[in-house]
PDB file of C-alpha atoms in Angstrom:
ATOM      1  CA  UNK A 630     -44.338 -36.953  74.553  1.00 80.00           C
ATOM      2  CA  UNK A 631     -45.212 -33.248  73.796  1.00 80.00           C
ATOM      3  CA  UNK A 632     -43.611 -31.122  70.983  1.00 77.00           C
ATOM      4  CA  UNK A 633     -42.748 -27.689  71.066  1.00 73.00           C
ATOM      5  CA  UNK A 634     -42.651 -26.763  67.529  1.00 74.00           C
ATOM      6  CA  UNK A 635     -45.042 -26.701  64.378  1.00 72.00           C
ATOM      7  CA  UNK A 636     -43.266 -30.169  63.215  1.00 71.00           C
ATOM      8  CA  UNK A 637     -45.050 -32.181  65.388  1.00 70.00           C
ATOM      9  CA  UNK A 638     -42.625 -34.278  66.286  1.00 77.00           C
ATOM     10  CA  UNK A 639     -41.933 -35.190  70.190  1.00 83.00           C
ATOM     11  CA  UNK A 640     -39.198 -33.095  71.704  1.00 78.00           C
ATOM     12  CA  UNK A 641     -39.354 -34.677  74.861  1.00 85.00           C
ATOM     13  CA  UNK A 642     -41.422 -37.140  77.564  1.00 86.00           C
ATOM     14  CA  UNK A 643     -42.536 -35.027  80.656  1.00 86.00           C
ATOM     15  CA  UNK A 644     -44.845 -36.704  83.687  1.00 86.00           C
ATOM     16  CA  UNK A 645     -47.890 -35.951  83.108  1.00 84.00           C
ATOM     17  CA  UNK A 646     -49.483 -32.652  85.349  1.00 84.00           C
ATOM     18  CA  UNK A 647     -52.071 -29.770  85.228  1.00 80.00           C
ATOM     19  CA  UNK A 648     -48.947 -27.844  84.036  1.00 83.00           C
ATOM     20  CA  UNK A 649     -49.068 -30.339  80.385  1.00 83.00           C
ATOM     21  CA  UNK A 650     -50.832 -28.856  77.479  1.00 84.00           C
ATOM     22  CA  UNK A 651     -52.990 -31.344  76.778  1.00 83.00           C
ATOM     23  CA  UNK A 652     -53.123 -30.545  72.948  1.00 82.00           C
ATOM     24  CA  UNK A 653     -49.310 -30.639  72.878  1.00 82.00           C
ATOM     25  CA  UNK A 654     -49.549 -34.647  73.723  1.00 87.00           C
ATOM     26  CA  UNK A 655     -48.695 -36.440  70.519  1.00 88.00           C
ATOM     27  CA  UNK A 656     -47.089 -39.611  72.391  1.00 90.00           C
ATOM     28  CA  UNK A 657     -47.452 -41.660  75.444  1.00 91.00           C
ATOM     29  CA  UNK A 658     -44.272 -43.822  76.728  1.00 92.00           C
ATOM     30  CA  UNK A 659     -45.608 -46.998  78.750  1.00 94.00           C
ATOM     31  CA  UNK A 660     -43.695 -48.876  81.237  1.00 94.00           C
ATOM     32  CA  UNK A 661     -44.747 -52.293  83.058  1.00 96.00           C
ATOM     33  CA  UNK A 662     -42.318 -54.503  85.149  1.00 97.00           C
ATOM     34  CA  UNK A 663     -43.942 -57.960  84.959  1.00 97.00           C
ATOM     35  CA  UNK A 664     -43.268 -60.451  87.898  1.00 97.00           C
ATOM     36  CA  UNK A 665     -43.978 -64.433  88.036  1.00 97.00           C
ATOM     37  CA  UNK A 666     -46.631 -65.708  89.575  1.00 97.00           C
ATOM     38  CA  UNK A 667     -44.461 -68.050  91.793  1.00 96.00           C
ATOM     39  CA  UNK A 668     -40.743 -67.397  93.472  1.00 95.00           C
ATOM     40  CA  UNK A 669     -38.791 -69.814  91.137  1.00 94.00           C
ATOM     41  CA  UNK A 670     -35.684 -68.204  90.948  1.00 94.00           C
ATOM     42  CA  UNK A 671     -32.361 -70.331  91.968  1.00 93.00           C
ATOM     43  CA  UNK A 672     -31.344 -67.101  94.566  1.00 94.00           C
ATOM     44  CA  UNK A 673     -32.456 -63.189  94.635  1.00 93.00           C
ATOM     45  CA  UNK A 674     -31.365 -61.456  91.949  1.00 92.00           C
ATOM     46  CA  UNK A 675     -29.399 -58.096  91.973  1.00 93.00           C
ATOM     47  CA  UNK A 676     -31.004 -56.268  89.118  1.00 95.00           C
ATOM     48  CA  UNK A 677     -32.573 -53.306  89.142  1.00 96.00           C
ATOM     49  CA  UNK A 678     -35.088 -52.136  86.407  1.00 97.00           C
ATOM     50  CA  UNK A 679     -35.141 -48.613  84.638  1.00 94.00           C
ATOM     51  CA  UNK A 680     -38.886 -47.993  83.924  1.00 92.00           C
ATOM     52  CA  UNK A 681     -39.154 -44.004  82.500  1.00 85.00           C
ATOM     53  CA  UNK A 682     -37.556 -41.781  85.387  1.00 85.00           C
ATOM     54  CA  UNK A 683     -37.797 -44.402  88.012  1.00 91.00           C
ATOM     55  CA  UNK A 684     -35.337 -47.191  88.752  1.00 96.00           C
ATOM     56  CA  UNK A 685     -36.957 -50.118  90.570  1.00 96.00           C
ATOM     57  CA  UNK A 686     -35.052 -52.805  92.731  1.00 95.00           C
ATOM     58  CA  UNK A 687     -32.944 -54.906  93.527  1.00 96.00           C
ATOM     59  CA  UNK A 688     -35.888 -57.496  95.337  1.00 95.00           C
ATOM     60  CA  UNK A 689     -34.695 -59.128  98.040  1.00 94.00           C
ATOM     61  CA  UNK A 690     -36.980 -62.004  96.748  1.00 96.00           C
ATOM     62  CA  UNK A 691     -36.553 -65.445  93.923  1.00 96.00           C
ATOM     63  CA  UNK A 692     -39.578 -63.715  91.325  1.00 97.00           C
ATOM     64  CA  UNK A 693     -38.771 -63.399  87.836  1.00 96.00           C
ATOM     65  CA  UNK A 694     -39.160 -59.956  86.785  1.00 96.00           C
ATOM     66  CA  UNK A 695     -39.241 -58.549  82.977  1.00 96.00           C
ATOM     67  CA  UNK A 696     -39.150 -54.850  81.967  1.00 96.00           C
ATOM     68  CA  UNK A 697     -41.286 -53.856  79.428  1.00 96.00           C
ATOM     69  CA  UNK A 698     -41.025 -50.242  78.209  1.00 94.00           C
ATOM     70  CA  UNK A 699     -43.507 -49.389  74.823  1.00 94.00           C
ATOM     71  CA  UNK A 700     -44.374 -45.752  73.317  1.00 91.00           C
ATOM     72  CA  UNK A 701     -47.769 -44.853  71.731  1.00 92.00           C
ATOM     73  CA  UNK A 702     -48.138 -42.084  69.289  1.00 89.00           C
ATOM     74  CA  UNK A 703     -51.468 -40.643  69.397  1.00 86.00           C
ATOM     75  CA  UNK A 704     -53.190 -39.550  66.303  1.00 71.00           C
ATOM     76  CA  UNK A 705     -54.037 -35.652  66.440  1.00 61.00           C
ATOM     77  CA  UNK A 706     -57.483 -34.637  64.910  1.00 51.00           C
ATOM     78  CA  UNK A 707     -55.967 -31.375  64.960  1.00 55.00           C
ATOM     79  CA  UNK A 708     -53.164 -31.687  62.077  1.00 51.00           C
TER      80      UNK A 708
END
């Protein structure tokens, strides 16, 4: 999450590039899809999974899959 203005406050989530300003990072949005360790599903399932920008899915499989989606604000030394 970057800002763009003196507030601080994040104006929007951008991948991350050479083309980020580094000091402009004041949050970092995490995304994990989880899967069982064992096909134990009845049938495949036809969900699909938003994880930031990227959708994910359907499996043509029986895991179980969880979405887990988390943001991080970073403490500045700068403010």
């Amino acid at each position: 999450g970057i800002y763009a203005d003196e507030s601080r406050t994040v104006t929007n989530f951008v991948p991350w590039s050479s083309s980020v300003e580094a000091s402009r990072v004041v949050a970092i949005r995490i995304a994990l899809l989880f899967r069982s360790n064992r096909e134990t599903a009845p049938a495949p399932s036809s969900s699909s999974y938003q994880l930031g920008a990227r959708t994910l899915g359907p499996f043509d499989d029986r895991y179980l899959r969880t979405a887990v989606e988390s943001t991080v604000v970073i403490r500045s030394t700068a403010m």
